[in-house]
Short mmCIF file of C-alpha atoms in Angstrom, two decimals:
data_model
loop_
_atom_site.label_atom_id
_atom_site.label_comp_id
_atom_site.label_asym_id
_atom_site.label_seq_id
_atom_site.Cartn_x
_atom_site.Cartn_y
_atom_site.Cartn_z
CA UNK A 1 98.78 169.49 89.76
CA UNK A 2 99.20 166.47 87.63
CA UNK A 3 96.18 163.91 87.68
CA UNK A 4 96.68 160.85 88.83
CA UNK A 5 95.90 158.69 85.65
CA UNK A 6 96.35 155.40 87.18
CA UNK A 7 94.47 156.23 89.86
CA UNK A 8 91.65 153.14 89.92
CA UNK A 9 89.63 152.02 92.65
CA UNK A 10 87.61 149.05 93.68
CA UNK A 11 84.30 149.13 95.39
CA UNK A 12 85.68 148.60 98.46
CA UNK A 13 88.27 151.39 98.34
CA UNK A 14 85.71 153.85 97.20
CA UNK A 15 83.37 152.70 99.98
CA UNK A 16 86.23 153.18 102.62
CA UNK A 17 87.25 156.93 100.75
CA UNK A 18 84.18 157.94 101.61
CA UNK A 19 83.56 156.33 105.12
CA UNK A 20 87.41 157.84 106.47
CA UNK A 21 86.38 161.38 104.34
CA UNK A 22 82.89 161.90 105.19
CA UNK A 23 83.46 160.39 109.01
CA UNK A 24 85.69 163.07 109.74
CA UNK A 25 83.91 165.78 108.09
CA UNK A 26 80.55 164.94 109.82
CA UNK A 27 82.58 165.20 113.43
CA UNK A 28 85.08 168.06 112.53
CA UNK A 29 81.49 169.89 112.07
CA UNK A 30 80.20 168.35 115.02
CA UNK A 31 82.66 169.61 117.02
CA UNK A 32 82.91 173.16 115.28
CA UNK A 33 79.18 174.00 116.76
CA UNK A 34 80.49 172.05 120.22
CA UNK A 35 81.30 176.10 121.56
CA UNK A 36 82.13 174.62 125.55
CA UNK A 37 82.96 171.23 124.55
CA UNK A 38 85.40 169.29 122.19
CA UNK A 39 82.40 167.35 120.50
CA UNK A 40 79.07 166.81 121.13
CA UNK A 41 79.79 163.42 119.37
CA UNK A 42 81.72 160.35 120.90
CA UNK A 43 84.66 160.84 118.40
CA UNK A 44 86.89 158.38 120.02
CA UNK A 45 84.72 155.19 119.54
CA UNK A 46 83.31 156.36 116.24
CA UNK A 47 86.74 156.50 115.22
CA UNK A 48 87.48 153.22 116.70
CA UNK A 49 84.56 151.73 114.75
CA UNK A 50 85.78 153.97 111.86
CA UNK A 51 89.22 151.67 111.65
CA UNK A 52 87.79 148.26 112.02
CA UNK A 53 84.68 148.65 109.75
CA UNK A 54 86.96 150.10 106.87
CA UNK A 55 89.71 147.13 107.39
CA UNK A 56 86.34 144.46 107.56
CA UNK A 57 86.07 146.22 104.48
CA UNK A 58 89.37 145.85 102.86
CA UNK A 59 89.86 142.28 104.43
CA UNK A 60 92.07 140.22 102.48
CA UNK A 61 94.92 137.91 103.29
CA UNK A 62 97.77 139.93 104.16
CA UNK A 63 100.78 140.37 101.93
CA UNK A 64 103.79 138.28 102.67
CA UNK A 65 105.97 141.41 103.74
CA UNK A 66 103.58 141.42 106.10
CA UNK A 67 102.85 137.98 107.02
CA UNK A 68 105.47 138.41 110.52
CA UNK A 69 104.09 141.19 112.02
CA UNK A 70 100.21 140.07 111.67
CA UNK A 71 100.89 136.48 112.94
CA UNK A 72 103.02 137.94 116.03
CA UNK A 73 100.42 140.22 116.70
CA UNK A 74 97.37 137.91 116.42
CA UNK A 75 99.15 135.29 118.91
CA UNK A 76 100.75 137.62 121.09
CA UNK A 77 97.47 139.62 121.33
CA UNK A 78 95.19 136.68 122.04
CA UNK A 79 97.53 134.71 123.88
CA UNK A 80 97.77 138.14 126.50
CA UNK A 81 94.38 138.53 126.60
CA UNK A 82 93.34 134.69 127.43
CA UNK A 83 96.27 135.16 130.13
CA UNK A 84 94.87 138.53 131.69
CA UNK A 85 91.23 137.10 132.27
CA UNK A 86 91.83 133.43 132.87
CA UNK A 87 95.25 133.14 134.74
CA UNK A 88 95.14 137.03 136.44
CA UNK A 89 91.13 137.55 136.25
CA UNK A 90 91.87 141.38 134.52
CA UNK A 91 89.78 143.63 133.61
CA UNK A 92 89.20 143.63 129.78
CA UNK A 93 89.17 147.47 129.26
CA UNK A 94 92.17 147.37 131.51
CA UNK A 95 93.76 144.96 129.16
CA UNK A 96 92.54 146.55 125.72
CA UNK A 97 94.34 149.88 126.77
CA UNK A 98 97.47 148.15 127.61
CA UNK A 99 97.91 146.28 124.10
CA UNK A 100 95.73 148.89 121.41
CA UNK A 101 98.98 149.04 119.48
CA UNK A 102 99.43 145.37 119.22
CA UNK A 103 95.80 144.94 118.07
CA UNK A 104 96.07 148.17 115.72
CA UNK A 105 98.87 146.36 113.56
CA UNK A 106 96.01 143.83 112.65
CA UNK A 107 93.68 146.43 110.77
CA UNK A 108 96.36 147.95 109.47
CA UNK A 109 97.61 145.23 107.99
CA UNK A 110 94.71 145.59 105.09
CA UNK A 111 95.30 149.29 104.41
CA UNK A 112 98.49 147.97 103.12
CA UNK A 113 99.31 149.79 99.58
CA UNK A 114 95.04 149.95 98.87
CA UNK A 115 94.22 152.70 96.83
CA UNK A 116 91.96 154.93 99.28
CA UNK A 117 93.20 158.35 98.62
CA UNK A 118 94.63 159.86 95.41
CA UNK A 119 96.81 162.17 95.87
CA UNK A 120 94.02 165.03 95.08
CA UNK A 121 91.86 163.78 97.25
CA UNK A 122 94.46 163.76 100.18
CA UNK A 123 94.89 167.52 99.48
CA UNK A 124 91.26 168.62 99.82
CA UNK A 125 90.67 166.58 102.85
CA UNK A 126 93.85 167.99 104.60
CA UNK A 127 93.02 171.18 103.47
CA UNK A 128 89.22 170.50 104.94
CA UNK A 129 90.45 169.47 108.08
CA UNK A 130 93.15 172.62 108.33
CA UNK A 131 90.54 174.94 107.88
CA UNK A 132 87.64 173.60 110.91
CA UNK A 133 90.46 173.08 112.68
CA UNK A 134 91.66 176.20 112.36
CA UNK A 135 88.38 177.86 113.01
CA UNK A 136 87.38 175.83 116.04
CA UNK A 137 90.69 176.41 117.80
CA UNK A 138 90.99 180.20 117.17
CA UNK A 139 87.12 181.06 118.16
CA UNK A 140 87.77 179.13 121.01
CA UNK A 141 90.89 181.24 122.22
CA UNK A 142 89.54 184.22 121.23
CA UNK A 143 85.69 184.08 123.29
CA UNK A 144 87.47 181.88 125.83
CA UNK A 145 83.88 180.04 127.07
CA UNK A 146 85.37 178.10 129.54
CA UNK A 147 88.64 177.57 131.07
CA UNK A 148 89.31 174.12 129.27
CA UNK A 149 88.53 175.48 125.77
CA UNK A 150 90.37 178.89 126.39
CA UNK A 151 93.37 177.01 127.22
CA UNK A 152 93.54 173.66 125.10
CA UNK A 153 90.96 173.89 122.60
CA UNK A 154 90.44 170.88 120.29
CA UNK A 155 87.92 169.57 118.03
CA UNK A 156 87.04 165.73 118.25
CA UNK A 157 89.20 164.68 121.06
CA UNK A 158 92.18 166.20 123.49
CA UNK A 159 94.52 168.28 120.97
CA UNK A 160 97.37 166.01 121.96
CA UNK A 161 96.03 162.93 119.73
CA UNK A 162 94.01 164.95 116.91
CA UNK A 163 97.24 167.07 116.35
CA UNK A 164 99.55 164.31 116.08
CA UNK A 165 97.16 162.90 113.36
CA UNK A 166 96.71 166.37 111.36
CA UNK A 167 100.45 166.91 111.58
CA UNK A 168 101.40 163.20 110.19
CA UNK A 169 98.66 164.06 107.21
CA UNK A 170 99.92 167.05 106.21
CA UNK A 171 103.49 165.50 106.12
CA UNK A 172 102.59 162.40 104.26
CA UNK A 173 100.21 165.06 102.24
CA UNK A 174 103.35 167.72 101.21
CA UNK A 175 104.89 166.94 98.31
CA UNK A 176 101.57 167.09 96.46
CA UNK A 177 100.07 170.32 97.79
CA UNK A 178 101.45 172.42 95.60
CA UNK A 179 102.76 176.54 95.64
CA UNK A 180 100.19 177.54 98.82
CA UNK A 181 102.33 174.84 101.08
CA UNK A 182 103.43 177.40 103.26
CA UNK A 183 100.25 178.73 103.36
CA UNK A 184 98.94 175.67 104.79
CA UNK A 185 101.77 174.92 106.82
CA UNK A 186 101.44 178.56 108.54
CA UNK A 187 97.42 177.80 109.10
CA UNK A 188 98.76 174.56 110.84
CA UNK A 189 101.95 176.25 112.58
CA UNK A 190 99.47 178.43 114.27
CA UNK A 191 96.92 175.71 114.90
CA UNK A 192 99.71 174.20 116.76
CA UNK A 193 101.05 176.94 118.33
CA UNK A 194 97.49 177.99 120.08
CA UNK A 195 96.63 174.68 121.07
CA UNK A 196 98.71 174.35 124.03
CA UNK A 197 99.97 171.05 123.33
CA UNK A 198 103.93 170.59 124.05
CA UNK A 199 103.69 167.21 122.28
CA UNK A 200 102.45 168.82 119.05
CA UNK A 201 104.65 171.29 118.85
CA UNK A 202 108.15 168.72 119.36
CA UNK A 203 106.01 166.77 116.29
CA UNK A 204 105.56 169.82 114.13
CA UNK A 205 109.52 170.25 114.57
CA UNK A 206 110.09 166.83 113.00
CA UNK A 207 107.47 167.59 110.68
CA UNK A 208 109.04 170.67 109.34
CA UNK A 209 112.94 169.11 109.21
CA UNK A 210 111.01 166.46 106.81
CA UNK A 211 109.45 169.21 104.58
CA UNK A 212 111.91 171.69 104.21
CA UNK A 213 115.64 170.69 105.46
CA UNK A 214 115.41 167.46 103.24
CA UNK A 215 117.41 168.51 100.26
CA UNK A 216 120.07 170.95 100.18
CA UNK A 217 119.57 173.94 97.81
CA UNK A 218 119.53 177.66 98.33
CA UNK A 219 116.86 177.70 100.24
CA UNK A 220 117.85 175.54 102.98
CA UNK A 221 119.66 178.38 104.53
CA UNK A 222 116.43 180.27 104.73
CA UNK A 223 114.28 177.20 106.28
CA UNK A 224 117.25 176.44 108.88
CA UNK A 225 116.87 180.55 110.35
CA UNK A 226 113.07 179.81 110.46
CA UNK A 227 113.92 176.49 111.80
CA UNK A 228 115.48 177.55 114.87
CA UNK A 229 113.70 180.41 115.29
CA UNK A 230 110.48 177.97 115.78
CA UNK A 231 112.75 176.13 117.95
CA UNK A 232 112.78 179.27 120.54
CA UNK A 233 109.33 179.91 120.16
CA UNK A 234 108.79 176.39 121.20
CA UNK A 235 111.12 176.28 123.93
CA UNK A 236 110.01 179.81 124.93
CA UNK A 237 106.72 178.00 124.88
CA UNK A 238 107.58 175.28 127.24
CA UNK A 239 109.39 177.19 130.00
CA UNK A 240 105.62 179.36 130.31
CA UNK A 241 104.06 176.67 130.75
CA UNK A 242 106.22 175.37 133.41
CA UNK A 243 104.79 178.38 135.71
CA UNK A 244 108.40 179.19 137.01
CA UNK A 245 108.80 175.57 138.62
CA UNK A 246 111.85 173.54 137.59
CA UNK A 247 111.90 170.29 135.64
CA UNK A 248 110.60 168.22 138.56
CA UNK A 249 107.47 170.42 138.45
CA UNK A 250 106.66 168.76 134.98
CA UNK A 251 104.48 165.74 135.15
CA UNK A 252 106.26 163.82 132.73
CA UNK A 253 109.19 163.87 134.40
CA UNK A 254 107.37 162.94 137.66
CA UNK A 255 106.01 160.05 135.86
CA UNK A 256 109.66 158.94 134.91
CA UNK A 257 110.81 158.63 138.67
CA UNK A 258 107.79 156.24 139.32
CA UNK A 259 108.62 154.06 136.12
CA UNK A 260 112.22 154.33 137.30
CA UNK A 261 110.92 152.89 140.90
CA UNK A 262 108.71 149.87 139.07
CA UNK A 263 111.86 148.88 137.22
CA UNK A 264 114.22 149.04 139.63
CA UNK A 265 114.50 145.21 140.12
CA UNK A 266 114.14 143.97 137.01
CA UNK A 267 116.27 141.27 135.18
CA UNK A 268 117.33 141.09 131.64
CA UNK A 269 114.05 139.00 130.53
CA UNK A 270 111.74 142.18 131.88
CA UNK A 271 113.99 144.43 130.37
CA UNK A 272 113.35 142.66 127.11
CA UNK A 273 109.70 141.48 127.15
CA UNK A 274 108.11 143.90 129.64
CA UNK A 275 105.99 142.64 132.49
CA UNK A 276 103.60 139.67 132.38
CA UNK A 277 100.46 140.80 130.58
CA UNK A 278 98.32 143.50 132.05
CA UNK A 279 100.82 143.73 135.37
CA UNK A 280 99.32 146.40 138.33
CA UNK A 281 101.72 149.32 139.12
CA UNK A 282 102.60 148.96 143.22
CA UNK A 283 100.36 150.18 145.58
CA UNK A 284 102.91 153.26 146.19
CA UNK A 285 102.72 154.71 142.32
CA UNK A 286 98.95 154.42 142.38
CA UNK A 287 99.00 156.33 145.72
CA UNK A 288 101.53 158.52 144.77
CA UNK A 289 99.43 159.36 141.70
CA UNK A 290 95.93 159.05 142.71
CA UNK A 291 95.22 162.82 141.15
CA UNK A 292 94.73 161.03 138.38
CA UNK A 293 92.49 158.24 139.55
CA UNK A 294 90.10 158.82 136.16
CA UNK A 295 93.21 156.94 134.76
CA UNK A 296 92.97 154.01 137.41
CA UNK A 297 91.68 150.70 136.69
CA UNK A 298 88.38 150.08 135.13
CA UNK A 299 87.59 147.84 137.65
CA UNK A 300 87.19 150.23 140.50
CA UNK A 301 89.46 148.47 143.04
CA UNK A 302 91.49 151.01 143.39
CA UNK A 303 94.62 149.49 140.77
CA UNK A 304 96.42 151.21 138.53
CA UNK A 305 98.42 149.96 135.17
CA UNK A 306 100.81 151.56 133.05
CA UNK A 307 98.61 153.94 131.34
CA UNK A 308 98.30 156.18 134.45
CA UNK A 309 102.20 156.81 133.35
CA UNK A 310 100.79 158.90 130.33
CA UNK A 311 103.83 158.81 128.34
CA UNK A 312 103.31 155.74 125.86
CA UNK A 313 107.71 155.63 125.50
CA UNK A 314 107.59 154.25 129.11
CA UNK A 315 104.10 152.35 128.80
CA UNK A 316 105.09 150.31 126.10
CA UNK A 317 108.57 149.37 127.96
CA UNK A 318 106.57 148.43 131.18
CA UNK A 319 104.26 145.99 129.34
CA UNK A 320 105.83 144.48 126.32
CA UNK A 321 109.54 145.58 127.18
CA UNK A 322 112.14 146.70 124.58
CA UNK A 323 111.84 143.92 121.94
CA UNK A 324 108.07 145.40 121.39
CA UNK A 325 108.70 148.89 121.24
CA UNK A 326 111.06 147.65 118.28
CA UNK A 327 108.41 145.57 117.01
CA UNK A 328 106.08 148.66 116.76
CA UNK A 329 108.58 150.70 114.82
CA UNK A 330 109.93 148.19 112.96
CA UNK A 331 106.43 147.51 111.59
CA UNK A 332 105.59 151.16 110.58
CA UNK A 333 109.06 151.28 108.98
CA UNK A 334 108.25 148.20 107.05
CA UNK A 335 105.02 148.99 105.77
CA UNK A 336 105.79 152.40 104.79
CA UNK A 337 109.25 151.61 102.90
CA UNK A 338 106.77 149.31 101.22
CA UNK A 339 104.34 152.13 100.14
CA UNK A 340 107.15 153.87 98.39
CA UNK A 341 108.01 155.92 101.42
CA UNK A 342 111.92 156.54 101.44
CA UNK A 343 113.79 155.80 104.55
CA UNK A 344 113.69 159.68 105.32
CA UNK A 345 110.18 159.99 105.11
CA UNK A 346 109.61 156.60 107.21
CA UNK A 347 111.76 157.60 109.59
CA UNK A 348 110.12 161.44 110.14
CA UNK A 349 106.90 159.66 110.46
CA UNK A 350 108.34 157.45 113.30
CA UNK A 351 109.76 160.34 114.66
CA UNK A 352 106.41 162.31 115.02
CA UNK A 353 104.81 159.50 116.67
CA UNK A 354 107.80 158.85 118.69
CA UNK A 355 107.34 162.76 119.82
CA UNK A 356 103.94 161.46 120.69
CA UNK A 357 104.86 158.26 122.88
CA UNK A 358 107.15 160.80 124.82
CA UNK A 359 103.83 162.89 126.55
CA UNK A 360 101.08 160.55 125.38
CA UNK A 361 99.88 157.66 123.78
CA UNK A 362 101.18 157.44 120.15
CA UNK A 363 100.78 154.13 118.33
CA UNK A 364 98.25 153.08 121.29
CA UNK A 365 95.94 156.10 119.92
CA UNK A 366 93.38 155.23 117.09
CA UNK A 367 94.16 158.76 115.90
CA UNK A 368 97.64 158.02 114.84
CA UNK A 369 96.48 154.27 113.63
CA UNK A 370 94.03 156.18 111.36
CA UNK A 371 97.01 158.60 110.30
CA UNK A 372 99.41 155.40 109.11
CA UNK A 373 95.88 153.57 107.69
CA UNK A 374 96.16 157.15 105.36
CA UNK A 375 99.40 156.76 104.55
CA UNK A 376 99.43 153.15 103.69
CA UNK A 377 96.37 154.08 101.58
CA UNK A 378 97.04 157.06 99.52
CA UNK A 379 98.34 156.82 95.85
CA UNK A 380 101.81 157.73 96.19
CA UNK A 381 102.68 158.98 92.04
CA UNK A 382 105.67 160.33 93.00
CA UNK A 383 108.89 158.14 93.29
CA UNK A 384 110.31 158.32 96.81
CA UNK A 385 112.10 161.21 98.16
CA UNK A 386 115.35 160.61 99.18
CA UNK A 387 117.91 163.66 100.49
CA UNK A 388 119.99 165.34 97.51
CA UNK A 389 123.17 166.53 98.00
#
């Protein structure tokens, strides 16, 4: 592999290299000894901690192309919050998991084209992170310790978030990895395909359409068969897991029907900008979904807000409407079009996390903040990969 010979870091960038590198080593090993656990570490507010500390880091005035989207989301994110806890007296963990995306955009704002990662050094930590992976989720299949791990095993947090981030890596990480890319690609297929997660395994279809169907050649024949053969093993996959039932046995879909029945009255203005900020489901959804009261409000008073609805597609539409579920896109598009992504890459990234945001939580997940953070961050030497004809 060609060296990256303009490859030159500050002291800040090294500093963050090796907070983001040896952070996730420290709990991918953490959670390999975790046998009837994810972790024994708190991975999720480490890695919270993890993104702020390294933008504190890297904090400079934003670029111009960016200027927009870290003005709207500094006003719009403060201006919610004062709202929830003055005017409506809300909960502020309540509130924080209701806007994470808006406040995400700020941090990333400062990974912006810094040089973090070369291009080497995004290899060996992907490859790092493909092998504990691998390890943690096959022992824990295989001795089956208890019936969460024998089912859905994972290694910092639930596989649905972690996977989502190790997929996006290894995308953003492929054209440099070399001739053993579908060696890696087959440790992660099978990662994927173990973990349980229906989520992953939609995002691993976008991920492969991005690696291998995005230039026509010989080969593209060859990566179509194995591209809908996946696509039955997948599908195969879901229809298990649906236990016989039908489609309305499928939580997500259940969820659907009681976003369908909080909309249901809404004018053009709610359609476009969502609820007012941190807005209660009725009485009836909360009810109607009180087997998952973990998910209710923080406050204990027996509320419930949009995140009970799981899927962050219809989340973000219930609280900030359609104009900022564009906003959210339109941002990642932005920023990686500026990082010498082309507009097939940035668009395969969007549609991993937009895979995501249709079972869980997507861009309101620090795990795919930390992904994009990566992206914006790595040393991109190659120019950017459009589709050739």
């Amino acid at each position: 592999m060609t060296s990256d010979i303009h490859f030159i870091k500050s002291w800040r960038e090294t500093t963050v290299y090796f907070l983001l590198s040896a952070t996730f080593y420290i709990l991918c090993l953490a959670g390999l000894v975790s046998y009837n656990d994810y972790n024994i570490l708190p991975a999720s507010p480490i890695f919270e901690l993890l993104l702020f500390s390294s933008a504190a880091l890297l904090l400079k005035i934003p670029r111009r192309r960016l200027a927009f989207f870290f003005i709207a989301s500094v006003f719009y994110t403060i201006g919610s919050l004062l709202y929830a806890t003055l005017v409506t007296d809300t909960y502020i963990l309540d509130y924080a998991q209701a806007y994470k995306a808006f406040i995400y955009v700020i941090p990333l704002c400062f990974f912006y084209k810094r040089k973090i990662f070369s291009s080497e050094q995004l290899c060996f930590f992907l490859k790092t992170l493909l092998v504990l992976f691998f390890l943690k989720y096959a022992y824990s299949i295989a001795l089956n310790y208890n019936d969460r791990m024998g089912s859905r095993p994972a290694i910092l947090v639930e596989n649905n978030f972690e996977l989502i981030f190790l997929i996006t890596i290894f995308y953003i990480a492929s054209p440099f990895i070399g001739k053993l890319k579908n060696f890696w690609f087959l440790i992660l297929l099978i990662t994927t395909l173990i973990s349980g997660s229906r989520s992953s395994l939609g995002a691993l279809l976008i991920a492969f359409i991005g690696i291998y169907l995005n230039k026509l050649t010989i080969k593209t024949i060859f990566y179509l068969i194995l591209f809908f053969a996946l696509t039955a093993i997948i599908l195969l996959i879901f229809y298990a897991r649906m236990d016989g039932g039908n489609i309305e046995s499928i939580d997500r879909f259940r969820f659907m029907l009681i976003f369908f029945e909080e909309i249901k009255n809404w004018g053009v203005l709610n359609y476009a900008f969502g609820t007012p900020p941190v807005t209660a489901l009725s009485n009836y959804s909360c009810s109607t979904l009180s087997y998952y009261q973990t998910l209710f409000s923080y406050s204990g008073d027996g509320s419930c807000y949009s995140v009970i609805l799981h899927a962050y597609l219809l989340r973000v539409l219930f609280d900030h409407g359609v104009l900022g579920l564009i906003f959210l896109f339109s941002f990642i598009y932005k920023v990686l079009r500026g990082c010498n992504y082309s507009s097939f890459q940035a668009l395969c990234i969007i549609g991993i996390y937009l895979t995501s945001a249709l079972s869980v939580s997507a861009m309101n997940s620090v795990f795919t903040s930390l992904a994009t953070a990566i992206a914006l961050s790595t040393y991109n030497r190659l120019p950017s990969i459009t589709l050739q004809k």
